[in-house]
PDB file of C-alpha atoms in Angstrom:
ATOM      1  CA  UNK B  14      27.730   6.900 -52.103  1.00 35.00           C
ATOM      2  CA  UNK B  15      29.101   5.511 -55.362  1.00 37.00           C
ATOM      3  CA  UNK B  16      29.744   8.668 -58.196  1.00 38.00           C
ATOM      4  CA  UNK B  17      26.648   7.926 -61.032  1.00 37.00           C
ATOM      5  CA  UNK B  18      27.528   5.499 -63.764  1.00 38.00           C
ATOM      6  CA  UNK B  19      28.201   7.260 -66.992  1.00 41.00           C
ATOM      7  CA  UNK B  20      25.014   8.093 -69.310  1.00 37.00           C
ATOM      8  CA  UNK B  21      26.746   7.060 -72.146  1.00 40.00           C
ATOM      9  CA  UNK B  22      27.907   3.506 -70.143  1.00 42.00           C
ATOM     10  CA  UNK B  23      25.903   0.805 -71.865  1.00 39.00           C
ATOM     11  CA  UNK B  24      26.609  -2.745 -71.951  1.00 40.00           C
ATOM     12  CA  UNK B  25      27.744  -4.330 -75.371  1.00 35.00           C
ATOM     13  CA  UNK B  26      25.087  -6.783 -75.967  1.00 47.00           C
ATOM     14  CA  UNK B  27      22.476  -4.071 -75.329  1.00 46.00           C
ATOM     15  CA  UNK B  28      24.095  -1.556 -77.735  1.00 42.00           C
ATOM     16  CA  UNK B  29      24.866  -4.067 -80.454  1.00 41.00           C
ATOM     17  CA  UNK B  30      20.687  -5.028 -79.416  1.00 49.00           C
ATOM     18  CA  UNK B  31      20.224  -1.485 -80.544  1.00 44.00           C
ATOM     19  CA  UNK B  32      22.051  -0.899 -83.808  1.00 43.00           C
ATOM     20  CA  UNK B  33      20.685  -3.916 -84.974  1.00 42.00           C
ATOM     21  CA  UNK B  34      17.129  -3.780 -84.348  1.00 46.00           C
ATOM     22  CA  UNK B  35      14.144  -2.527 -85.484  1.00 46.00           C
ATOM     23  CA  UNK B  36      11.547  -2.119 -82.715  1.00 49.00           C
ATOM     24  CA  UNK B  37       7.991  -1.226 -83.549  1.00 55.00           C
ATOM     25  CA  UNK B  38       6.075   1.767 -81.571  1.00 53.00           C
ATOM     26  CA  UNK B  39       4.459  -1.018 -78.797  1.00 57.00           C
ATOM     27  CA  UNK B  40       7.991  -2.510 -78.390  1.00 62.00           C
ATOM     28  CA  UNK B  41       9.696   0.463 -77.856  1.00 62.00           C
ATOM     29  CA  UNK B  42       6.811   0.843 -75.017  1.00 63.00           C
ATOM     30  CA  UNK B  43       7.391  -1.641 -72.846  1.00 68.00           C
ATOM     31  CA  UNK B  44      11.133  -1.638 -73.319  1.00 66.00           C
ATOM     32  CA  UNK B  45      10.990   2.200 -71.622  1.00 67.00           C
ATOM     33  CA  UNK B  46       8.324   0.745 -69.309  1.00 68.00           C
ATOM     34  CA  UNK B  47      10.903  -2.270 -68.330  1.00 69.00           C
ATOM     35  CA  UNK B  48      13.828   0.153 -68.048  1.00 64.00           C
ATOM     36  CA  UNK B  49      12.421   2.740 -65.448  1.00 67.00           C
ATOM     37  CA  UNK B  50      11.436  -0.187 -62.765  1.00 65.00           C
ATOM     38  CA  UNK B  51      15.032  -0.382 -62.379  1.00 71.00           C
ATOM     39  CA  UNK B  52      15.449   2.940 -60.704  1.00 80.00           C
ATOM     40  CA  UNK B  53      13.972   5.038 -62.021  1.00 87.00           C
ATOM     41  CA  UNK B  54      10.400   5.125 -60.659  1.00 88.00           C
ATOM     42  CA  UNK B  55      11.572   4.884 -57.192  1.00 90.00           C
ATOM     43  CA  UNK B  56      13.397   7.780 -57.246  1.00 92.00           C
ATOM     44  CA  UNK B  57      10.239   9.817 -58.899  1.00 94.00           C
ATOM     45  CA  UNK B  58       8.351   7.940 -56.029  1.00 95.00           C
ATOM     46  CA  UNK B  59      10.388  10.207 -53.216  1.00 95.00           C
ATOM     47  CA  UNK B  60      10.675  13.039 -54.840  1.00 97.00           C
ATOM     48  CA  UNK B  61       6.653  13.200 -55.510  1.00 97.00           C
ATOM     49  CA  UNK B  62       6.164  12.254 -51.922  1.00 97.00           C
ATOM     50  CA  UNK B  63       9.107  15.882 -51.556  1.00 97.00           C
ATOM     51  CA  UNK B  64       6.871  17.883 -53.275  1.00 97.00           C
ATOM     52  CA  UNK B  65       3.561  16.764 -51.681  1.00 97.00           C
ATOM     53  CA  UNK B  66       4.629  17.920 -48.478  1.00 97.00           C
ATOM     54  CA  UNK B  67       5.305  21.277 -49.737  1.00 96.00           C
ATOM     55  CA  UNK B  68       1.581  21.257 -51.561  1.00 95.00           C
ATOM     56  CA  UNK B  69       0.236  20.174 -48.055  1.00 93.00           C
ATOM     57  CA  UNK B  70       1.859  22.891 -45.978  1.00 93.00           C
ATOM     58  CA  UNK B  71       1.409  25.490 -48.574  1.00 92.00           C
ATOM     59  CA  UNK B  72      -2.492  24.539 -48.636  1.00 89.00           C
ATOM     60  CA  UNK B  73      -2.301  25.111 -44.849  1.00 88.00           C
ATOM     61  CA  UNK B  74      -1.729  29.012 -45.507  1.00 86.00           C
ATOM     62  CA  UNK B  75      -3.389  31.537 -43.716  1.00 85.00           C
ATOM     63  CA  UNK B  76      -6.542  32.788 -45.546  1.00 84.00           C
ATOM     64  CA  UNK B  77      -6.703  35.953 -47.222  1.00 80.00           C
ATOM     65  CA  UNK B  78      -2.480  35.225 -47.717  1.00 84.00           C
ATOM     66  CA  UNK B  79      -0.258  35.744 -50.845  1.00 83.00           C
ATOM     67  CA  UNK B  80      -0.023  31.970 -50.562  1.00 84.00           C
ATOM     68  CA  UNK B  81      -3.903  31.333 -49.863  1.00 86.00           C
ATOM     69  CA  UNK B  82      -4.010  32.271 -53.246  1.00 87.00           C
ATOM     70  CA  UNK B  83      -1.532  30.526 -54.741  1.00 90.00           C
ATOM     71  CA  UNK B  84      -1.187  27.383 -52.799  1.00 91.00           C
ATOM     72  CA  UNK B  85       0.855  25.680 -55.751  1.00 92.00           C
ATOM     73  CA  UNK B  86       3.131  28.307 -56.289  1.00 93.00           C
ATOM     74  CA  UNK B  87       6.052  26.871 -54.488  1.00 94.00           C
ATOM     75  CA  UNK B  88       6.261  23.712 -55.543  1.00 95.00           C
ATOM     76  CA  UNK B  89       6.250  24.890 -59.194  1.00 94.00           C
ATOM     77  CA  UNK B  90       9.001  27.336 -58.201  1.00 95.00           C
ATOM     78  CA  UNK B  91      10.937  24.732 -56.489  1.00 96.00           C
ATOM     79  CA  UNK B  92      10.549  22.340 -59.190  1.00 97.00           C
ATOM     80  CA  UNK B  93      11.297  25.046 -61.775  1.00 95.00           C
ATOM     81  CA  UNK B  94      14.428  26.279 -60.404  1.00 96.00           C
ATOM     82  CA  UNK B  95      15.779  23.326 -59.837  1.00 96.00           C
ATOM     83  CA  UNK B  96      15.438  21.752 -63.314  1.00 97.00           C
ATOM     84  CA  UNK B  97      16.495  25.036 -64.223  1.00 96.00           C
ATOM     85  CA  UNK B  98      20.196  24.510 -61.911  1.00 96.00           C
ATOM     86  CA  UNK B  99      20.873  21.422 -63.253  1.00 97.00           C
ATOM     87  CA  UNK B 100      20.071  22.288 -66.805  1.00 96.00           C
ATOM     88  CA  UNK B 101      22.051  25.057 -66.743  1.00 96.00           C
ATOM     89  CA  UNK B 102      24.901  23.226 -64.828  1.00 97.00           C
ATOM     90  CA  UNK B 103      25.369  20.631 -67.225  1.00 96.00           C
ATOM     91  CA  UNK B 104      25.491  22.432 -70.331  1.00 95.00           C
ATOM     92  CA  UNK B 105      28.149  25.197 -69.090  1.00 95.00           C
ATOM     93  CA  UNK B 106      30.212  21.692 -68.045  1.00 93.00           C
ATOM     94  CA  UNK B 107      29.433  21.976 -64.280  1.00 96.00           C
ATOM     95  CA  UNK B 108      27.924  18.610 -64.064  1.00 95.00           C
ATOM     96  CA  UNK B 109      27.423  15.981 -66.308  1.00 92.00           C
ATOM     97  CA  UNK B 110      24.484  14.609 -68.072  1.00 91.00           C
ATOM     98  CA  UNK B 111      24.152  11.758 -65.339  1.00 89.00           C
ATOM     99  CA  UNK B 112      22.845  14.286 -63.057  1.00 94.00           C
ATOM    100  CA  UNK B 113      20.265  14.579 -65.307  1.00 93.00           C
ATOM    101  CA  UNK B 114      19.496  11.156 -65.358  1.00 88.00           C
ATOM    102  CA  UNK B 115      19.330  10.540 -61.573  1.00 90.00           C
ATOM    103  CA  UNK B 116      18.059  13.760 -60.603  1.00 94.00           C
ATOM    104  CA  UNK B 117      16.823  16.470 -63.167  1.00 95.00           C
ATOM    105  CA  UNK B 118      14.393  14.329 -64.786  1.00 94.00           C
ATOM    106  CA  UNK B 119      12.937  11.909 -61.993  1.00 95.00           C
ATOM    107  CA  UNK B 120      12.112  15.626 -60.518  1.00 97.00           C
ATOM    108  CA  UNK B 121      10.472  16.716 -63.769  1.00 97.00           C
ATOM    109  CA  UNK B 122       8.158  13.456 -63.644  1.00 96.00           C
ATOM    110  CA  UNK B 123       7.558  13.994 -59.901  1.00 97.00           C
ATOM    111  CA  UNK B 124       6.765  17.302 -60.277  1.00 97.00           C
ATOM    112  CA  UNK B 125       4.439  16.822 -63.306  1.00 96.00           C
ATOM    113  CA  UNK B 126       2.488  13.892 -61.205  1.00 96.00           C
ATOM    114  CA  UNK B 127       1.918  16.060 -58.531  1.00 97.00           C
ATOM    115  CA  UNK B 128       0.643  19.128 -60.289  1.00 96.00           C
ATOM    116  CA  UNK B 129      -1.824  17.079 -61.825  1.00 95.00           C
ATOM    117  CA  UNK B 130      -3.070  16.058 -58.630  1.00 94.00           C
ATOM    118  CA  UNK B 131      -2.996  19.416 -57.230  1.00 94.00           C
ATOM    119  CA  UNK B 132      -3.680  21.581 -59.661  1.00 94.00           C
ATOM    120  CA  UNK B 133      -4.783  20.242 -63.038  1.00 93.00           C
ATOM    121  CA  UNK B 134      -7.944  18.009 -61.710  1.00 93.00           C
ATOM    122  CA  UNK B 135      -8.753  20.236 -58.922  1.00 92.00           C
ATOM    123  CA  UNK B 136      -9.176  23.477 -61.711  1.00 90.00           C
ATOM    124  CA  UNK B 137      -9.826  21.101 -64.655  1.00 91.00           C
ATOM    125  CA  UNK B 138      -7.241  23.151 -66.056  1.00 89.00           C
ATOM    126  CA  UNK B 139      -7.511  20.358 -69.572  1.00 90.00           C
ATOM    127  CA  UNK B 140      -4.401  22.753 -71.186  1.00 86.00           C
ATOM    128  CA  UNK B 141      -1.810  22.040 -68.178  1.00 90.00           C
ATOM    129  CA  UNK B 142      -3.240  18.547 -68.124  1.00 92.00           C
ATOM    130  CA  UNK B 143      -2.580  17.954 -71.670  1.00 88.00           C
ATOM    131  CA  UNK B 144       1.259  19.875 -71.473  1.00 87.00           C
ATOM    132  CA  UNK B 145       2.182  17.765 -68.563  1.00 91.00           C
ATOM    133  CA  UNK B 146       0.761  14.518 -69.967  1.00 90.00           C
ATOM    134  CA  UNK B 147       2.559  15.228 -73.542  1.00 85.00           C
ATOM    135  CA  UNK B 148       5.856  16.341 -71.374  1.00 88.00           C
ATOM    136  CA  UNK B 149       6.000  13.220 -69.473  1.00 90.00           C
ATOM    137  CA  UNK B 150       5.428  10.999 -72.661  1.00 84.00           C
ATOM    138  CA  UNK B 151       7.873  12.785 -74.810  1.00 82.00           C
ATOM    139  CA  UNK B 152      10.786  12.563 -72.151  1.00 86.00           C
ATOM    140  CA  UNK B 153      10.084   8.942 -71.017  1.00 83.00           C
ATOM    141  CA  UNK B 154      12.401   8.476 -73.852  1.00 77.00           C
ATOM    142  CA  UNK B 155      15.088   9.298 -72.254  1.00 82.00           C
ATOM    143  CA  UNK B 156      14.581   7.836 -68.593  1.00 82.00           C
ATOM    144  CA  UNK B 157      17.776   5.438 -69.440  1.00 78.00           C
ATOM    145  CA  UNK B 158      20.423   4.696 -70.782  1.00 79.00           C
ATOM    146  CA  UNK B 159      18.915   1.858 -73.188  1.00 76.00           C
ATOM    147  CA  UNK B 160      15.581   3.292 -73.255  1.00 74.00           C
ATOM    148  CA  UNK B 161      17.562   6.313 -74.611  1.00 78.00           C
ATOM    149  CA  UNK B 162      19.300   4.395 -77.201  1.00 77.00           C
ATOM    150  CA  UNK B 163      16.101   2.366 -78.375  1.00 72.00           C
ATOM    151  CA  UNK B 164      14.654   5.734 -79.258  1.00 70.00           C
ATOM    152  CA  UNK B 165      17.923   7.661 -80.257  1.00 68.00           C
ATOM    153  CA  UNK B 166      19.373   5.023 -82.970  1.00 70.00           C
ATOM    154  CA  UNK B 167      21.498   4.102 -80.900  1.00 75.00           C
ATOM    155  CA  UNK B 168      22.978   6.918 -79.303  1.00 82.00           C
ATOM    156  CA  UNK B 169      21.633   7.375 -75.927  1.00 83.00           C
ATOM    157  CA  UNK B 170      23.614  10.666 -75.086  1.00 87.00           C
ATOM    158  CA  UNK B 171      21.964  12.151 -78.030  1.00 88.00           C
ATOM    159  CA  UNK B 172      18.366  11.870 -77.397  1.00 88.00           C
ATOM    160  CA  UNK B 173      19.891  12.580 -73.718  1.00 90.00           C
ATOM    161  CA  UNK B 174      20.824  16.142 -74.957  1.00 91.00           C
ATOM    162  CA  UNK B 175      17.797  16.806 -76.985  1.00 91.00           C
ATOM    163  CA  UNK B 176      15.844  16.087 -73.400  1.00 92.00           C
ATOM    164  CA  UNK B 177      18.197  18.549 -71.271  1.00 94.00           C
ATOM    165  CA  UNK B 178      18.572  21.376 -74.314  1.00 94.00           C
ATOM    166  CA  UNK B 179      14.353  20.862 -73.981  1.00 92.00           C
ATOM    167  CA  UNK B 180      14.082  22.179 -70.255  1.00 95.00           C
ATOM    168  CA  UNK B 181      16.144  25.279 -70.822  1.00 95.00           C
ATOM    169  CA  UNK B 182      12.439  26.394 -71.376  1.00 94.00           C
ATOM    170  CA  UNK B 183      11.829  26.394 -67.464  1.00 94.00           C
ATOM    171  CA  UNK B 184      14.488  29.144 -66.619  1.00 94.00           C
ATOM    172  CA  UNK B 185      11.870  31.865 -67.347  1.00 95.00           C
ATOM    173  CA  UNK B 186       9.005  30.127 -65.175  1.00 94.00           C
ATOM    174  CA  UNK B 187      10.753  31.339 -61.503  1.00 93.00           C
ATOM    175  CA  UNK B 188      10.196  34.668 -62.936  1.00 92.00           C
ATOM    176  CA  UNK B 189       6.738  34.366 -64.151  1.00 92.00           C
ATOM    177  CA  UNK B 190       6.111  33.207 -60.626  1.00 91.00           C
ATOM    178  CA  UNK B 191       8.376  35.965 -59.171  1.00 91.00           C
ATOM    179  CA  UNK B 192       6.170  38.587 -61.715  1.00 92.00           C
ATOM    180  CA  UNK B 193       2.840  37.160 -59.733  1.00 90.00           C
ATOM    181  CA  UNK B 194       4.493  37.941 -56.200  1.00 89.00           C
ATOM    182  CA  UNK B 195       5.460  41.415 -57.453  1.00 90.00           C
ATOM    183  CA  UNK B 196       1.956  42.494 -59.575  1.00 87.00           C
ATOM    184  CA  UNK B 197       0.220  41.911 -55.484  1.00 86.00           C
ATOM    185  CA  UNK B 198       2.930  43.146 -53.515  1.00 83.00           C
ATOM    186  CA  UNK B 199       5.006  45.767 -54.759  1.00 83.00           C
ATOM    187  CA  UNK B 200       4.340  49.036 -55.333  1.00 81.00           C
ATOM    188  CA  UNK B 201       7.050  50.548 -57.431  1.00 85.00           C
ATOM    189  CA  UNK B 202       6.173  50.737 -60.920  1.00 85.00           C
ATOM    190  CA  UNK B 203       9.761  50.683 -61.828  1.00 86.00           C
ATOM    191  CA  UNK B 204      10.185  47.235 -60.104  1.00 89.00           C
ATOM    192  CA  UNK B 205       7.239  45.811 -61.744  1.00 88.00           C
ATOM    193  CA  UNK B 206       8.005  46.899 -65.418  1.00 90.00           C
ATOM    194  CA  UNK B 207      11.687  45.448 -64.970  1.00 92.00           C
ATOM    195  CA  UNK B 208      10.077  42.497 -63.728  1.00 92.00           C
ATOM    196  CA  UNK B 209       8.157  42.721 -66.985  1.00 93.00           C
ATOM    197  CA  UNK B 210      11.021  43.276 -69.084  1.00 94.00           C
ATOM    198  CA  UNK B 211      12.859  39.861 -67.595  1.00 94.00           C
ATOM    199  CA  UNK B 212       9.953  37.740 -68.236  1.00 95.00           C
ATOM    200  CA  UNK B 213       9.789  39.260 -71.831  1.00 95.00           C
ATOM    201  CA  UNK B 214      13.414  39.131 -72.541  1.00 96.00           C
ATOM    202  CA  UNK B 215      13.581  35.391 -71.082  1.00 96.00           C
ATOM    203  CA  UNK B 216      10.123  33.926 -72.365  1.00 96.00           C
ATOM    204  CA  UNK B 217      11.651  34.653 -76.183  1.00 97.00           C
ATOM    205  CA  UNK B 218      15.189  33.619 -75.831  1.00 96.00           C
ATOM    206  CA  UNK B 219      14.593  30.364 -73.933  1.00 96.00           C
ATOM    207  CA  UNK B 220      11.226  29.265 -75.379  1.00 96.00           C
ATOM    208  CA  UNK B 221      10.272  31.580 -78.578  1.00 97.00           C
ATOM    209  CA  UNK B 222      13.616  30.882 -80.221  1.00 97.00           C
ATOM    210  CA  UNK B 223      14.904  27.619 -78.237  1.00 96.00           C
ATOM    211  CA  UNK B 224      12.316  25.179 -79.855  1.00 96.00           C
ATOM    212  CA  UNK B 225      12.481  26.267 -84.026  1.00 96.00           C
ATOM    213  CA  UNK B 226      16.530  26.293 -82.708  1.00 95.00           C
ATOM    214  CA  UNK B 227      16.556  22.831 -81.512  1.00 95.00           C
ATOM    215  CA  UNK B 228      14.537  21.829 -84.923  1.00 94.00           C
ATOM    216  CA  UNK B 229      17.107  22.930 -87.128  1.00 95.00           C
ATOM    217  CA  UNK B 230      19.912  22.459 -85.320  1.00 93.00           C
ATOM    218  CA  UNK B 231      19.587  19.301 -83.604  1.00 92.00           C
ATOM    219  CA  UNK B 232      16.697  17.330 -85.253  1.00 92.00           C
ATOM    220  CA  UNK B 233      16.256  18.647 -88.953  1.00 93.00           C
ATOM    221  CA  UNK B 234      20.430  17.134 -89.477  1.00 92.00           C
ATOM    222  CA  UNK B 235      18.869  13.807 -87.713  1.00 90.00           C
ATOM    223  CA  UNK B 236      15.871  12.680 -90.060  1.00 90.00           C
ATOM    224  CA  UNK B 237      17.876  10.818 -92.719  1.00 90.00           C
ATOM    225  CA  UNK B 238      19.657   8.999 -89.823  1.00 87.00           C
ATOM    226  CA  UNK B 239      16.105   8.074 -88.155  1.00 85.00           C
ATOM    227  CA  UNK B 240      14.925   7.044 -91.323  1.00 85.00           C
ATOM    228  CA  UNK B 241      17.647   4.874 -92.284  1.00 83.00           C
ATOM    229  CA  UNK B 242      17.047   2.817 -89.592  1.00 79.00           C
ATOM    230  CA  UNK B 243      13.355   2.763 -89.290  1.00 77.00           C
ATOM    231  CA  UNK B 244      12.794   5.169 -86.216  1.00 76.00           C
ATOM    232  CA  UNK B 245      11.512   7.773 -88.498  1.00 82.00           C
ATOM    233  CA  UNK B 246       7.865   7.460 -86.077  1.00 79.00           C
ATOM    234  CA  UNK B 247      10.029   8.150 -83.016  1.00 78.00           C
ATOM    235  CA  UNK B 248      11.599  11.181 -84.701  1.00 86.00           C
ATOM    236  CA  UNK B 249       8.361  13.106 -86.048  1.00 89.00           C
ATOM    237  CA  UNK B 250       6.824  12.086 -82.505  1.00 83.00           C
ATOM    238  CA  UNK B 251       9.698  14.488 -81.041  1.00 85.00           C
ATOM    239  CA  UNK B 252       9.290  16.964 -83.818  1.00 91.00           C
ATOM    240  CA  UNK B 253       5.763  17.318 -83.147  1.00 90.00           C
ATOM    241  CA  UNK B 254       6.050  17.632 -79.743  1.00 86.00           C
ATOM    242  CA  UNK B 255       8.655  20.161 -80.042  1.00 91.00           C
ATOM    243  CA  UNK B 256       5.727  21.962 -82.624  1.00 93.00           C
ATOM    244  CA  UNK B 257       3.810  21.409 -80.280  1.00 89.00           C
ATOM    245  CA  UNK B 258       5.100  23.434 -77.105  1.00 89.00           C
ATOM    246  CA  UNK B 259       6.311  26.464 -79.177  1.00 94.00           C
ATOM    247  CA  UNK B 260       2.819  27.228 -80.218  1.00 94.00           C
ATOM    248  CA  UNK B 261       1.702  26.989 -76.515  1.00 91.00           C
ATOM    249  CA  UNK B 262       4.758  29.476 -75.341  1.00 94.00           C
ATOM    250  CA  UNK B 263       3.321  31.606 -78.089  1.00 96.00           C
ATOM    251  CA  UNK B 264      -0.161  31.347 -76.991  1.00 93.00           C
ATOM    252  CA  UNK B 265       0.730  32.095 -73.212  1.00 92.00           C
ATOM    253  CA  UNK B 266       3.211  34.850 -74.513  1.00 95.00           C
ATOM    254  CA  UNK B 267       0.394  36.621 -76.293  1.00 95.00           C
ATOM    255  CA  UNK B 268      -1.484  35.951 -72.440  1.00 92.00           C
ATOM    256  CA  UNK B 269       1.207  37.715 -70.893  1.00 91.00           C
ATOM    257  CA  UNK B 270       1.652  40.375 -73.105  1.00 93.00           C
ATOM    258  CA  UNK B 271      -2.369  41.179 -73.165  1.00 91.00           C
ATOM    259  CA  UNK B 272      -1.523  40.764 -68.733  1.00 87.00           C
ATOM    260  CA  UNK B 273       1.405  43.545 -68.778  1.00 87.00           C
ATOM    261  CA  UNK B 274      -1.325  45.583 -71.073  1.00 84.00           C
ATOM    262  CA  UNK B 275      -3.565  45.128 -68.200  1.00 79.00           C
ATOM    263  CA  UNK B 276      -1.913  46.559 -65.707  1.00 66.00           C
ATOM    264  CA  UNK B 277      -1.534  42.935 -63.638  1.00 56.00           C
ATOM    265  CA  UNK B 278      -1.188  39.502 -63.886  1.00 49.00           C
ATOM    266  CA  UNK B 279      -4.703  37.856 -64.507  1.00 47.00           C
ATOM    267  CA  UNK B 280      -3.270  34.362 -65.352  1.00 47.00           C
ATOM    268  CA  UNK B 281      -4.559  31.422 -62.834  1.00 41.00           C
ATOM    269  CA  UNK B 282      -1.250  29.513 -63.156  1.00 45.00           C
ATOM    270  CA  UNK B 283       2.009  31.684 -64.880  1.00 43.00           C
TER     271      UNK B 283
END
């Protein structure tokens, strides 16, 4: 198999397309919409059909089972650890940002899709429908390589970066999930308050401070560069977004606190 192309390999006519135009909101659209037939939607195609067949044997589960009650718990641990790999990977240097491209974040849409089949309509669950719906739309940005540098001014391995810097949030989810598994199974209360502890510690340094971080580090130095060349709409779009999922971290950070305080875990979906 051929090595991915490089995420910061676009053609000349389409870069010199994108430092010299300004594209309204609809435009921007359809050019993203355009871009992701190319490749990009196939590969979300297989891995949704990966992570249906998980849901479907996982909904198979014996009743009265740790998994009868969680049917969806490992595909959103699969998905979640992952994203998590690859993330992690690529900003320590292991891989490069094309494996997010091809991989990371067709598996983020795939995953997304299916959750909302499986778990979001079924438990009209409207505050995972509306995160997954405003995570999909706010990293379709970044599908491509020229959908990326429509929407980055230019500079597709920025906007890139913002998206992979974004899913750092998901290395505390594998313990949330791992926190579930321990609050019905395990008996030791030492085991379940360092369980506790992790999720704490994580849930604050990878969500809690990650998203004001990425605001003043990586998109407050931006805005004058946006503006300049009239994609200041696309960059409060990703500043609101960003707004946006820090005040649900806090809001299911308070939830987990209030659980630990508890004695359990009383969430439907950590």
């Amino acid at each position: 198999m051929e090595p991915f192309m490089s995420a910061a390999a676009l053609t000349v006519q389409a870069a010199q397309e994108v430092q010299q135009s300004v594209l309204k909101f609809g435009d921007r659209q359809r050019i993203i919409f355009a871009e992701a037939q190319k490749g990009f939607f196939p590969r979300v195609a297989v891995y949704f059909a990966v992570f249906t067949l998980v849901q479907m044997v996982s909904w198979r589960a014996k009743p009265g089972s740790l998994l009868a009650l969680r049917p969806t718990l490992p595909a959103g641990i699969l998905h979640a650890t992952i994203v998590s790999a690859i993330v992690m990977a690529i900003l320590s240097g292991l891989l490069n940002l094309d494996w997010w491209m091809q991989v990371g974040l067709p598996i983020f849409f795939a995953y997304q899709l299916n959750d909302l089949l499986f778990f979001c309509i079924p438990k009209r669950s409207i505050m995972f429908l509306l995160h997954h719906i405003l995570m999909m739309w706010t990293h379709q940005v970044a599908i491509t390589d020229v959908a990326a540098s429509y929407c980055g001014n230019g500079d597709a391995v920025y906007i890139q970066t913002l998206c992979v810097t974004g899913f750092v949030a998901e290395v505390p989810v594998p313990l949330m999930s791992f926190r579930w598994i321990v609050q019905k199974r395990c008996k030791q209360a030492w085991m379940r308050h360092a369980v506790d502890l992790l999720c704490i510690v994580t849930w604050v340094l990878f969500r809690l401070v990650l998203f004001p971080l990425k605001i003043w580090r990586l998109l407050a130095p931006e805005r004058q560069s946006f503006a300049a060349k009239g994609n200041e709409d696309v960059y409060w779009v990703i500043v609101a977004a960003h707004v946006f999922i820090f005040l649900m971290s806090v809001m299911w950070f308070v939830m987990l606190l209030k659980s630990m305080r508890e004695g359990g875990s009383k969430l439907a979906n950590e």
